[in-house]
Coordinates of C-alpha atoms and ligand atoms in Angstrom, one line a residue:
Chain Z
M1428 CA 8.2 -23.6 -21.8
K1429 CA 9.1 -20.6 -19.6
N1430 CA 9.2 -20.6 -15.8
L1431 CA 7.7 -18.1 -13.4
L1432 CA 8.8 -18.8 -9.9
I1433 CA 7.1 -17.4 -6.8
L1434 CA 9.0 -17.6 -3.5
G1435 CA 6.6 -17.8 -0.5
A1436 CA 3.0 -19.0 -0.4
G1437 CA 1.7 -16.6 2.2
T1438 CA -0.7 -13.7 1.6
A1439 CA 1.1 -12.1 -1.3
G1440 CA 2.5 -15.1 -3.1
T1441 CA -0.8 -16.9 -3.0
M1442 CA -2.5 -13.9 -4.5
M1443 CA 0.0 -13.6 -7.3
A1444 CA -0.4 -17.3 -8.2
N1445 CA -4.1 -16.9 -8.4
H1446 CA -3.8 -13.7 -10.6
L1447 CA -1.2 -15.0 -12.9
V1448 CA -2.6 -18.4 -13.6
K1449 CA -5.6 -16.7 -15.2
K1450 CA -3.4 -14.4 -17.3
L1451 CA -0.5 -16.4 -18.5
P1452 CA -1.0 -19.0 -21.3
A1453 CA -0.6 -22.4 -19.7
N1454 CA 1.2 -23.8 -22.8
E1455 CA 3.9 -21.1 -22.5
W1456 CA 4.4 -20.6 -18.8
Q1457 CA 4.8 -23.0 -15.9
I1458 CA 4.1 -21.3 -12.6
T1459 CA 5.8 -22.7 -9.5
I1460 CA 5.4 -21.6 -5.9
V1461 CA 7.6 -22.6 -3.0
D1462 CA 7.0 -22.5 0.7
K1463 CA 8.5 -24.3 3.7
E1464 CA 5.2 -24.5 5.6
K1465 CA 2.2 -26.7 5.2
T1466 CA -0.1 -24.2 6.9
H1467 CA -1.4 -20.8 5.8
Y1468 CA -1.8 -18.7 8.9
Y1469 CA -4.3 -15.9 9.1
Q1470 CA -1.9 -13.5 10.8
P1471 CA -4.4 -10.7 11.6
G1472 CA -6.0 -13.4 13.9
Y1473 CA -2.8 -13.4 16.0
L1474 CA -4.2 -10.2 17.6
F1475 CA -7.4 -11.9 18.8
V1476 CA -6.0 -15.3 19.9
P1477 CA -4.3 -14.1 23.2
F1478 CA -7.7 -12.8 24.3
D1479 CA -9.6 -16.0 23.4
I1480 CA -11.7 -14.1 20.8
Y1481 CA -10.4 -16.6 18.2
K1482 CA -9.2 -20.1 19.0
P1483 CA -5.8 -21.0 17.5
E1484 CA -7.4 -23.6 15.2
Q1485 CA -9.7 -20.9 13.7
I1486 CA -6.9 -19.1 12.0
V1487 CA -5.1 -21.9 10.2
K1488 CA -5.8 -23.6 6.9
S1489 CA -3.7 -25.8 4.6
I1490 CA -1.6 -23.9 2.1
D1491 CA -2.5 -26.2 -0.8
Q1492 CA -6.2 -25.4 -0.8
F1493 CA -5.5 -21.9 -2.0
I1494 CA -3.0 -22.8 -4.7
P1495 CA -4.9 -22.9 -8.0
K1496 CA -4.9 -25.8 -10.4
G1497 CA -2.1 -25.5 -12.9
V1498 CA 0.3 -24.0 -10.4
K1499 CA 3.0 -26.3 -9.0
L1500 CA 3.5 -26.2 -5.2
V1501 CA 6.9 -27.1 -3.9
R1502 CA 7.1 -27.6 -0.1
E1503 CA 10.7 -27.1 0.8
P1504 CA 12.8 -24.4 2.6
I1505 CA 14.5 -22.0 0.1
D1506 CA 18.2 -21.8 0.6
R1507 CA 19.1 -18.8 -1.6
I1508 CA 18.5 -17.0 -4.9
A1509 CA 21.4 -17.1 -7.3
K1510 CA 20.4 -14.0 -9.3
D1511 CA 23.3 -14.2 -11.8
E1512 CA 22.3 -17.8 -12.8
D1513 CA 18.6 -17.1 -12.7
Q1514 CA 18.2 -20.0 -10.3
V1515 CA 16.9 -20.7 -6.8
Y1516 CA 18.5 -23.3 -4.6
L1517 CA 16.3 -25.2 -2.2
A1518 CA 17.5 -26.6 1.2
N1519 CA 17.5 -30.2 -0.3
G1520 CA 20.1 -29.1 -2.9
E1521 CA 17.6 -29.0 -5.8
A1522 CA 17.9 -26.0 -8.1
L1523 CA 14.9 -24.3 -9.8
S1524 CA 15.6 -22.1 -12.8
Y1525 CA 13.4 -19.2 -13.7
D1526 CA 12.7 -16.6 -16.4
L1527 CA 10.9 -14.4 -14.0
L1528 CA 11.0 -14.4 -10.2
I1529 CA 8.6 -13.0 -7.6
V1530 CA 9.9 -12.7 -4.0
A1531 CA 7.1 -12.9 -1.5
T1532 CA 8.9 -14.3 1.6
G1533 CA 7.4 -11.7 4.0
T1534 CA 8.9 -10.7 7.3
D1535 CA 9.3 -12.5 10.6
I1536 CA 10.3 -11.5 14.2
A1537 CA 14.0 -11.6 15.1
P1538 CA 14.0 -11.6 19.0
D1539 CA 17.7 -12.5 19.0
E1540 CA 18.5 -8.9 17.7
I1541 CA 17.8 -7.6 21.3
E1542 CA 20.2 -8.6 24.0
G1543 CA 18.5 -10.7 26.7
M1544 CA 15.2 -11.1 24.9
L1545 CA 15.6 -14.8 24.1
G1546 CA 16.5 -17.1 27.0
E1547 CA 14.7 -18.8 29.8
H1548 CA 12.2 -16.0 30.2
W1549 CA 11.1 -16.0 26.6
Q1550 CA 7.5 -17.3 26.4
E1551 CA 7.4 -17.3 30.2
S1552 CA 7.3 -13.6 31.1
I1553 CA 8.4 -12.2 27.7
F1554 CA 5.9 -12.9 24.9
D1555 CA 5.4 -11.9 21.3
F1556 CA 2.0 -12.1 19.5
Y1557 CA 3.4 -11.9 16.0
T1558 CA 3.8 -15.6 15.5
F1559 CA 1.3 -18.5 15.9
D1560 CA 3.3 -20.0 18.8
G1561 CA 3.7 -16.6 20.5
A1562 CA 0.0 -15.8 20.3
S1563 CA -1.0 -19.3 21.4
N1564 CA 1.3 -19.3 24.4
L1565 CA 0.2 -15.8 25.4
R1566 CA -3.4 -17.0 25.4
K1567 CA -2.5 -19.7 27.9
K1568 CA -0.6 -17.2 30.0
L1569 CA -3.5 -14.7 30.1
M1570 CA -6.0 -17.3 31.1
N1571 CA -4.5 -17.6 34.6
W1572 CA -2.5 -14.3 34.9
E1573 CA -3.4 -12.6 38.2
G1574 CA -2.4 -9.1 37.1
G1575 CA 0.5 -6.8 37.6
K1576 CA 2.5 -4.6 35.3
M1577 CA 1.8 -5.4 31.6
V1578 CA 4.1 -3.6 29.2
V1579 CA 3.2 -3.6 25.5
H1580 CA 6.4 -2.8 23.6
I1581 CA 7.7 -2.1 20.1
C1582 CA 11.4 -2.7 19.6
E1583 CA 12.0 -0.8 16.4
M1584 CA 10.3 0.2 13.2
P1585 CA 9.3 -0.9 10.6
I1586 CA 7.0 -3.6 11.8
K1587 CA 4.2 -5.3 9.9
C1588 CA 0.8 -4.1 10.8
P1589 CA 2.2 -1.1 12.7
V1590 CA -1.1 -0.5 14.6
A1591 CA -1.3 -4.0 16.0
P1592 CA 0.6 -3.3 19.2
L1593 CA -1.7 -0.4 20.0
E1594 CA -4.7 -2.6 19.2
F1595 CA -3.3 -5.2 21.6
A1596 CA -3.2 -2.6 24.4
F1597 CA -6.8 -1.5 23.7
L1598 CA -8.0 -5.1 23.6
A1599 CA -6.1 -5.9 26.8
D1600 CA -7.9 -3.1 28.6
S1601 CA -11.3 -4.5 27.5
F1602 CA -10.2 -8.1 28.3
F1603 CA -9.2 -7.3 31.9
K1604 CA -12.3 -5.1 32.4
N1605 CA -14.5 -8.0 31.3
K1606 CA -12.7 -10.3 33.7
G1607 CA -13.3 -7.8 36.5
M1608 CA -9.6 -7.3 37.2
R1609 CA -8.7 -4.1 35.4
D1610 CA -7.7 -2.5 38.7
K1611 CA -5.1 -5.3 39.2
V1612 CA -3.4 -4.4 35.8
D1613 CA -1.1 -1.5 35.2
L1614 CA -1.0 -1.1 31.4
T1615 CA 1.9 0.7 29.7
F1616 CA 2.7 1.2 26.1
V1617 CA 6.4 1.7 25.2
T1618 CA 7.4 2.9 21.8
P1619 CA 10.5 4.2 20.0
M1620 CA 8.4 6.9 18.4
D1621 CA 7.4 10.2 20.0
G1622 CA 3.8 9.0 20.8
A1623 CA 1.3 6.3 20.3
F1624 CA -0.1 8.4 17.5
T1625 CA 2.4 10.1 15.2
K1626 CA 0.4 11.7 12.4
P1627 CA -1.3 15.1 13.1
R1628 CA -4.9 14.1 12.2
A1629 CA -4.8 10.8 14.0
T1630 CA -3.3 12.4 17.1
K1631 CA -6.0 15.0 17.1
E1632 CA -8.9 12.5 16.7
L1633 CA -7.6 9.6 18.8
N1634 CA -5.4 10.8 21.7
Y1635 CA -8.5 10.6 24.0
L1636 CA -8.4 6.8 23.7
L1637 CA -5.3 6.4 25.8
E1638 CA -6.6 8.5 28.7
Q1639 CA -10.0 6.9 28.5
K1640 CA -8.5 3.4 28.8
N1641 CA -5.9 4.5 31.3
I1642 CA -2.9 3.4 29.3
R1643 CA 0.4 5.0 30.2
I1644 CA 2.7 5.9 27.4
V1645 CA 6.5 5.8 27.4
P1646 CA 7.6 7.4 24.1
N1647 CA 11.1 7.8 22.5
F1648 CA 12.2 4.5 24.0
N1649 CA 14.9 2.7 22.0
V1650 CA 15.4 -0.6 23.6
E1651 CA 19.0 -1.6 24.3
R1652 CA 18.5 -4.8 26.4
V1653 CA 16.1 -6.8 28.5
D1654 CA 16.9 -8.1 31.9
G1655 CA 14.6 -11.1 32.2
E1656 CA 15.7 -12.0 35.7
A1657 CA 15.0 -8.5 37.1
R1658 CA 12.1 -7.9 34.7
K1659 CA 13.3 -4.6 33.4
V1660 CA 13.7 -3.2 29.9
Y1661 CA 16.5 -0.6 29.3
D1662 CA 16.8 1.9 26.5
Y1663 CA 20.0 3.5 25.1
G1664 CA 19.2 6.9 26.7
G1665 CA 19.1 5.4 30.3
Q1666 CA 15.3 5.0 30.7
V1667 CA 14.2 1.8 32.5
V1668 CA 10.7 0.3 32.5
D1669 CA 9.7 -2.5 34.9
Y1670 CA 7.3 -5.2 33.9
D1671 CA 5.7 -8.4 35.2
L1672 CA 4.5 -9.4 31.7
L1673 CA 6.3 -8.0 28.7
V1674 CA 4.4 -8.3 25.4
T1675 CA 7.0 -7.2 22.8
V1676 CA 7.1 -6.8 19.1
P1677 CA 10.7 -7.8 18.3
T1678 CA 12.6 -6.4 15.4
N1679 CA 11.0 -7.4 12.1
M1680 CA 13.3 -8.7 9.4
G1681 CA 13.1 -10.3 6.0
D1682 CA 13.9 -14.0 5.7
P1683 CA 17.6 -14.9 6.3
M1684 CA 17.4 -16.4 2.7
I1685 CA 17.5 -12.8 1.4
E1686 CA 20.7 -12.2 3.3
R1687 CA 22.2 -15.4 2.0
S1688 CA 21.3 -14.3 -1.5
G1689 CA 23.1 -11.0 -1.0
M1690 CA 20.0 -9.0 -1.9
G1691 CA 18.7 -7.3 1.2
D1692 CA 19.2 -4.1 3.2
D1693 CA 20.3 -4.3 6.8
L1694 CA 16.9 -5.7 7.8
N1695 CA 16.9 -8.2 4.9
F1696 CA 14.3 -6.3 3.0
V1697 CA 14.7 -6.2 -0.8
P1698 CA 15.3 -2.8 -2.4
T1699 CA 12.3 -2.4 -4.7
N1700 CA 10.9 0.3 -6.9
K1701 CA 8.0 1.7 -4.9
A1702 CA 5.8 2.4 -8.0
T1703 CA 6.5 -0.6 -10.3
L1704 CA 7.5 -3.2 -7.6
Q1705 CA 10.4 -4.4 -9.8
S1706 CA 13.4 -5.1 -7.6
L1707 CA 16.4 -2.8 -7.9
V1708 CA 18.6 -5.9 -7.8
K1709 CA 17.8 -7.4 -11.2
D1710 CA 15.2 -6.7 -13.9
N1711 CA 13.6 -10.1 -13.9
I1712 CA 13.1 -10.1 -10.1
F1713 CA 9.9 -8.6 -8.7
V1714 CA 9.0 -8.2 -5.0
I1715 CA 5.7 -8.0 -3.2
G1716 CA 4.2 -7.7 0.3
D1717 CA 6.3 -7.5 3.5
A1718 CA 9.5 -8.6 1.8
T1719 CA 10.0 -5.2 0.0
N1720 CA 11.6 -2.1 1.4
V1721 CA 8.9 0.2 -0.1
P1722 CA 7.7 2.9 2.4
A1723 CA 4.2 1.5 2.6
S1724 CA 2.7 -0.3 5.6
K1725 CA 3.4 -4.0 5.8
A1726 CA -0.2 -5.3 5.6
G1727 CA -2.3 -7.8 3.8
S1728 CA -4.4 -5.1 2.3
V1729 CA -1.3 -3.5 0.9
A1730 CA -0.3 -6.8 -0.6
H1731 CA -3.7 -7.0 -2.2
F1732 CA -3.5 -3.6 -3.8
E1733 CA 0.1 -4.3 -4.9
A1734 CA -0.9 -7.6 -6.5
E1735 CA -3.2 -5.8 -9.0
V1736 CA -0.4 -3.4 -10.0
L1737 CA 2.2 -6.1 -10.1
T1738 CA 0.1 -8.4 -12.3
E1739 CA -0.3 -5.6 -14.8
N1740 CA 3.4 -4.8 -14.8
I1741 CA 4.5 -8.4 -15.1
L1742 CA 2.3 -8.9 -18.2
A1743 CA 3.8 -5.7 -19.7
Y1744 CA 7.4 -6.8 -18.8
I1745 CA 6.8 -10.2 -20.4
A1746 CA 5.4 -8.5 -23.6
G1747 CA 8.4 -6.3 -23.7
K1748 CA 6.3 -3.2 -23.0
E1749 CA 6.7 -0.3 -20.7
M1750 CA 5.4 -1.0 -17.2
N1751 CA 2.5 1.5 -16.5
G1752 CA 1.2 0.1 -13.3
S1753 CA 2.1 2.4 -10.5
F1754 CA 1.5 1.5 -6.8
D1755 CA 0.5 4.5 -4.7
G1756 CA 1.1 3.0 -1.3
H1757 CA -2.6 2.4 -0.6
A1758 CA -3.4 0.7 2.7
N1759 CA -6.7 0.0 4.3
C1760 CA -6.8 -1.3 7.9
F1761 CA -9.3 -1.8 10.6
V1762 CA -8.0 -0.8 14.0
E1763 CA -9.6 -2.5 17.1
T1764 CA -10.2 0.0 19.9
G1765 CA -11.8 -2.5 22.4
N1766 CA -15.3 -2.7 23.8
G1767 CA -16.6 -4.0 20.4
K1768 CA -15.5 -1.0 18.5
A1769 CA -13.0 -0.3 15.8
L1770 CA -11.6 2.4 13.5
L1771 CA -10.9 2.2 9.8
I1772 CA -8.0 4.0 8.2
D1773 CA -7.4 4.4 4.4
F1774 CA -4.2 6.1 3.3
N1775 CA -1.3 6.0 0.9
Y1776 CA 2.3 7.2 0.4
D1777 CA 1.3 10.8 0.4
Q1778 CA -2.1 11.0 2.2
E1779 CA -2.2 10.6 6.0
P1780 CA -5.3 8.9 7.5
V1781 CA -8.2 11.4 7.9
T1782 CA -11.9 11.2 8.8
G1783 CA -14.6 10.5 6.2
T1784 CA -16.8 7.7 4.8
F1785 CA -15.8 4.4 3.2
P1786 CA -16.1 2.7 0.7
I1787 CA -18.9 4.8 -0.8
P1788 CA -18.1 8.5 -0.6
G1789 CA -20.6 10.4 1.6
V1790 CA -22.5 7.1 2.5
G1791 CA -20.2 4.7 4.2
P1792 CA -21.3 2.5 5.8
L1793 CA -17.9 2.5 7.3
R1794 CA -16.5 5.6 9.1
L1795 CA -12.9 6.6 8.7
L1796 CA -10.8 7.5 11.8
K1797 CA -13.8 7.3 14.1
E1798 CA -14.7 4.5 16.5
S1799 CA -17.9 2.5 15.6
R1800 CA -19.4 -0.9 16.0
V1801 CA -19.8 -1.3 12.3
N1802 CA -16.1 -1.0 11.9
H1803 CA -15.6 -3.7 14.4
W1804 CA -17.9 -6.0 12.4
G1805 CA -15.8 -5.1 9.4
K1806 CA -12.7 -6.2 11.2
L1807 CA -14.3 -9.6 12.1
A1808 CA -15.6 -10.0 8.5
F1809 CA -12.1 -9.4 7.3
R1810 CA -11.3 -13.0 8.2
W1811 CA -14.0 -14.3 5.8
I1812 CA -12.9 -11.8 3.1
Y1813 CA -9.3 -12.9 3.6
W1814 CA -9.9 -16.6 3.0
N1815 CA -12.6 -16.3 0.4
M1816 CA -11.6 -13.2 -1.6
L1817 CA -8.3 -11.6 -0.8
I1818 CA -5.8 -14.4 -1.2
T1819 CA -7.6 -16.0 -4.1
G1820 CA -7.2 -12.7 -5.9
K1821 CA -10.9 -11.7 -6.2
P1822 CA -11.6 -8.0 -6.3
I1823 CA -13.2 -6.4 -3.2
P1824 CA -16.4 -4.6 -4.3
F1825 CA -16.0 -0.7 -4.3
V1826 CA -12.4 -0.9 -3.2
S1827 CA -9.9 0.0 -5.9
S1828 CA -6.1 -0.5 -5.8
A1829 CA -5.5 3.2 -6.1
M1830 CA -6.6 5.1 -3.0
M1831 CA -9.8 7.3 -3.5
T1832 CA -9.8 10.9 -2.2
A1833 CA -13.6 11.2 -2.5
G1834 CA -15.3 10.6 0.8
K1835 CA -12.2 11.8 2.8
D1836 CA -12.2 15.1 4.8
I1837 CA -8.9 16.3 3.2
E1838 CA -8.5 19.8 4.5
P1839 CA -5.1 20.8 5.7
A1840 CA -4.6 19.8 9.3
P1841 CA -5.8 22.8 11.4
A1842 CA -2.4 23.2 12.9
E1843 CA -0.8 23.6 9.5
V1844 CA -3.1 26.4 8.3
G1845 CA -1.5 29.9 8.0
Chain I
M1096 CA 1.5 26.1 5.6
A1097 CA 3.2 27.8 8.5
T1098 CA 6.7 29.2 8.1
R1099 CA 9.4 30.1 10.5
A1100 CA 12.3 32.5 10.1
Y1101 CA 15.7 31.0 10.2
A1102 CA 19.0 32.6 9.0
G1103 CA 17.1 35.5 7.4
T1104 CA 14.7 33.4 5.3
N1105 CA 11.2 32.0 5.9
V1106 CA 11.2 28.2 5.8
A1107 CA 8.1 26.0 5.6
C1108 CA 7.6 24.1 8.9
N1109 CA 4.8 22.0 10.4
D1110 CA 3.3 22.9 13.8
E1111 CA 6.0 20.8 15.6
G1112 CA 8.7 22.8 14.0
Y1113 CA 9.9 20.2 11.5
M1114 CA 10.8 21.5 8.1
T1115 CA 8.5 20.3 5.3
N1116 CA 10.8 21.1 2.4
L1117 CA 14.4 19.9 2.6
E1118 CA 15.3 22.1 -0.5
E1119 CA 15.0 25.1 1.8
W1120 CA 17.6 23.7 4.2
T1121 CA 21.1 25.3 4.5
Q1122 CA 23.7 24.7 7.1
Q1123 CA 22.9 28.1 8.7
V1124 CA 19.2 27.1 9.0
G1125 CA 20.4 23.8 10.6
E1126 CA 22.6 25.8 13.0
E1127 CA 19.7 28.0 14.2
I1128 CA 17.4 25.0 14.7
A1129 CA 20.2 23.3 16.7
K1130 CA 20.3 26.4 18.9
E1131 CA 16.6 25.9 19.7
E1132 CA 17.3 22.3 20.5
E1133 CA 20.3 23.4 22.7
V1134 CA 22.7 21.4 20.7
E1135 CA 26.2 22.7 20.1
M1136 CA 27.2 21.6 16.5
T1137 CA 30.6 20.0 15.8
P1138 CA 31.9 18.5 12.6
K1139 CA 30.8 15.1 13.9
H1140 CA 27.2 16.4 14.3
W1141 CA 27.2 17.6 10.7
E1142 CA 28.5 14.3 9.5
V1143 CA 25.5 12.6 11.2
I1144 CA 23.1 15.2 9.8
S1145 CA 24.2 14.7 6.2
F1146 CA 23.9 10.9 6.7
L1147 CA 20.3 11.4 7.8
Q1148 CA 19.5 13.6 4.8
D1149 CA 21.0 11.1 2.4
Q1150 CA 18.9 8.3 3.9
Y1151 CA 15.8 10.5 3.7
R1152 CA 16.4 11.3 0.0
A1153 CA 16.8 7.5 -0.6
E1154 CA 13.4 7.0 1.2
V1155 CA 15.0 4.7 3.8
P1156 CA 13.1 4.8 7.1
L1157 CA 15.4 6.0 9.8
T1158 CA 15.9 4.0 12.9
I1159 CA 18.3 4.0 15.8
R1160 CA 19.7 0.7 14.4
K1161 CA 20.4 2.2 11.0
I1162 CA 22.4 5.0 12.6
G1163 CA 24.3 2.6 14.8
K1164 CA 25.3 0.6 11.7
S1165 CA 26.0 3.6 9.6
G1166 CA 29.7 3.7 10.1
V1167 CA 29.3 7.4 10.8
T1168 CA 28.6 7.0 14.5
N1169 CA 27.4 4.4 17.0
I1170 CA 24.3 4.5 19.1
K1171 CA 26.0 5.5 22.4
E1172 CA 27.7 8.4 20.6
F1173 CA 24.5 9.4 18.8
Y1174 CA 22.8 9.8 22.3
Q1175 CA 25.8 11.9 23.4
L1176 CA 25.6 14.1 20.3
F1177 CA 21.9 14.7 20.5
P1178 CA 20.8 14.0 24.1
N1179 CA 17.1 13.1 25.0
G1180 CA 15.3 11.8 21.9
P1181 CA 18.3 11.9 19.5
L1182 CA 16.4 10.8 16.4
K1183 CA 13.7 13.4 16.8
K1184 CA 16.3 16.2 17.5
A1185 CA 18.7 15.2 14.8
S1186 CA 15.8 14.9 12.2
R1187 CA 14.6 18.4 13.1
I1188 CA 18.1 19.9 12.7
A1189 CA 18.5 18.0 9.4
G1190 CA 15.3 19.5 8.0
I1191 CA 13.6 16.1 7.6
P1192 CA 10.4 14.7 9.1
K1193 CA 10.4 13.0 12.4
P1194 CA 10.1 9.2 12.2
V1195 CA 6.4 8.2 12.1
S1196 CA 4.1 5.2 12.1
C1197 CA 1.0 5.0 9.9
I1198 CA -1.4 6.8 12.3
Ligands
FAD3145 C1 -0.5 -9.5 14.7 C2 -0.7 -9.2 13.2 C3 -1.9 -8.5 12.8 C4 -2.1 -8.2 11.5 N1 -3.3 -7.6 11.2 C5 -3.5 -7.2 9.9 C6 -4.7 -6.6 9.5 O1 -5.6 -6.4 10.3 N2 -4.9 -6.2 8.2 C7 -3.9 -6.5 7.3 O2 -4.2 -6.2 6.1 N3 -2.8 -7.1 7.6 C8 -2.5 -7.5 8.9 N4 -1.3 -8.1 9.2 C9 -0.2 -8.2 8.2 C10 -0.4 -9.3 7.2 O3 -0.6 -10.5 7.8 C11 0.9 -9.3 6.4 O4 1.2 -8.0 5.9 C12 0.8 -10.2 5.2 O5 0.5 -11.6 5.6 C13 2.0 -10.2 4.3 O6 2.0 -11.1 3.3 P1 3.3 -11.7 2.7 O7 2.9 -12.6 1.6 O8 4.2 -10.6 2.3 O9 4.1 -12.5 3.8 P2 3.5 -13.8 4.6 O10 2.0 -13.9 4.5 O11 4.1 -13.7 5.9 O12 4.2 -15.0 3.7 C14 5.5 -15.3 3.6 C15 5.7 -16.7 3.3 O13 7.0 -17.0 2.9 C16 7.4 -18.2 3.4 N5 8.9 -18.2 3.5 C17 9.7 -17.2 4.0 N6 10.9 -17.6 3.9 C18 11.0 -18.8 3.3 C19 12.1 -19.7 3.0 N7 13.3 -19.4 3.2 N8 11.7 -20.9 2.4 C20 10.5 -21.2 2.1 N9 9.4 -20.4 2.5 C21 9.7 -19.2 3.1 C22 6.7 -18.3 4.8 O14 6.6 -19.6 5.2 C23 5.4 -17.7 4.5 O15 4.4 -18.6 4.1 C24 -1.1 -8.5 10.5 C25 0.1 -9.1 10.9 C26 0.3 -9.5 12.2 C27 1.5 -10.2 12.6

């Protein structure tokens, strides 16, 4: 009996367990999946919890209900991977040996990376919404908040779901409007990049949103420290931003287990071949989802497309064949713009988001890079799709793992012509 | 694709003046872009520039943190070398794209 071990039973690990149990002969392979949690969190829901659009209890389910029959679930923190022994050590001292390893331990926030962020003001006037606790605490805070300076802030890139902070700012604008207190809130978006939008086509199509919603932008802001007492954020270049309520996305890092295993880069992401998803650390280690260092967005949809490619490659690897599956960086994300509308973006390593129709070229019903109500329903439907199709490894109708160019208005960006 | 003339050659650039093909970069090209950015280049500057180019070739996303930990320079010094938006400026001089998000 051979052992295939999956580390992490979040979005990507759960998908791989569901794919592989159907493909690998049960009399030859034992599949085991390890996670420290009992709960599978629907992380895209963290965006909606602070505004009471979802209740915290609507975005949690038990991990084991998504682990298919025939796959062994081990509930224990992982201490480290001993890659030279082909073994994984758990926190309880137990060792699990493997023939093939899939790392799917994701990414988490690391607020301790920024001086002054953690401390007595954390979860009092400084909040995150990238964790279940952060989103739930912020929800309580916003229920009674009387207004003032709200600063939505990104510490540094890369972060998972890179548009979520901007969506948060848009939803905040709607939320305060609906409460009849928008005039009491000064909304500022602070980013280390040179704008809220950074790609030419998105900038051209979407810059109006910030003005329309009266959101002030502070670009090129690389945070050095937070002064929780004085309610100020400082950047290395000497800029200072005042806040009453700081909603920050702290540095995102891979799990400390990756560091203990001596396998990560300086953010604990695992060096990975961006096409095959084989690790660059050792041949029998593969990596998927937020845990990789590939230059794709860290998103559930990306993990979904990667899972199809990785399944094919793992089967080829086991059979001793060449791995032909090549991931193209495909991502597909709904972007909430507030007032019951959303955008849809569909892109890959080489193609920036453009306008067009999706998933059926020329028809839609979804519109790319344009606000619409249908897109917003799409975003809300994503929760159902996530629980019922995505993580259980079912294909999404009309949506292939490789990005389609049909239906996209791919002309060179006007500014780049001639 | 637009081009701009630097050091006697036409190099491909986007509308923001970032080079789109690192192969076309030479130190003279970098020197002329630095003049536009009002940066006086020293050996330390060039050391940082070649670090950025290596990272870009290795497809490692560039961040201020990465540069601070590079061993080539630290964050304070990086701001002194390329004042006001150092990552943007240094990327432009290095002939690589500015750091971007997905939209
Ligand atoms: C606010 C927000 C909004 C988002 N919106 C969207 C969206 O609209 N669309 C979209 O596609 N994606 C969205 N995402 C991103 C999406 O949730 C993630 O990209 C996706 O969950 C990544 O899957 P993963 O399996 O790589 O990591 P995760 O799902 O995070 O799973 C990692 C698992 O590993 C476990 N683990 C880690 N370390 C250890 C250890 N040492 N021992 C044991 N277990 C361990 C964790 O407990 C966890 O269960 C959003 C994310 C956030 C935070």
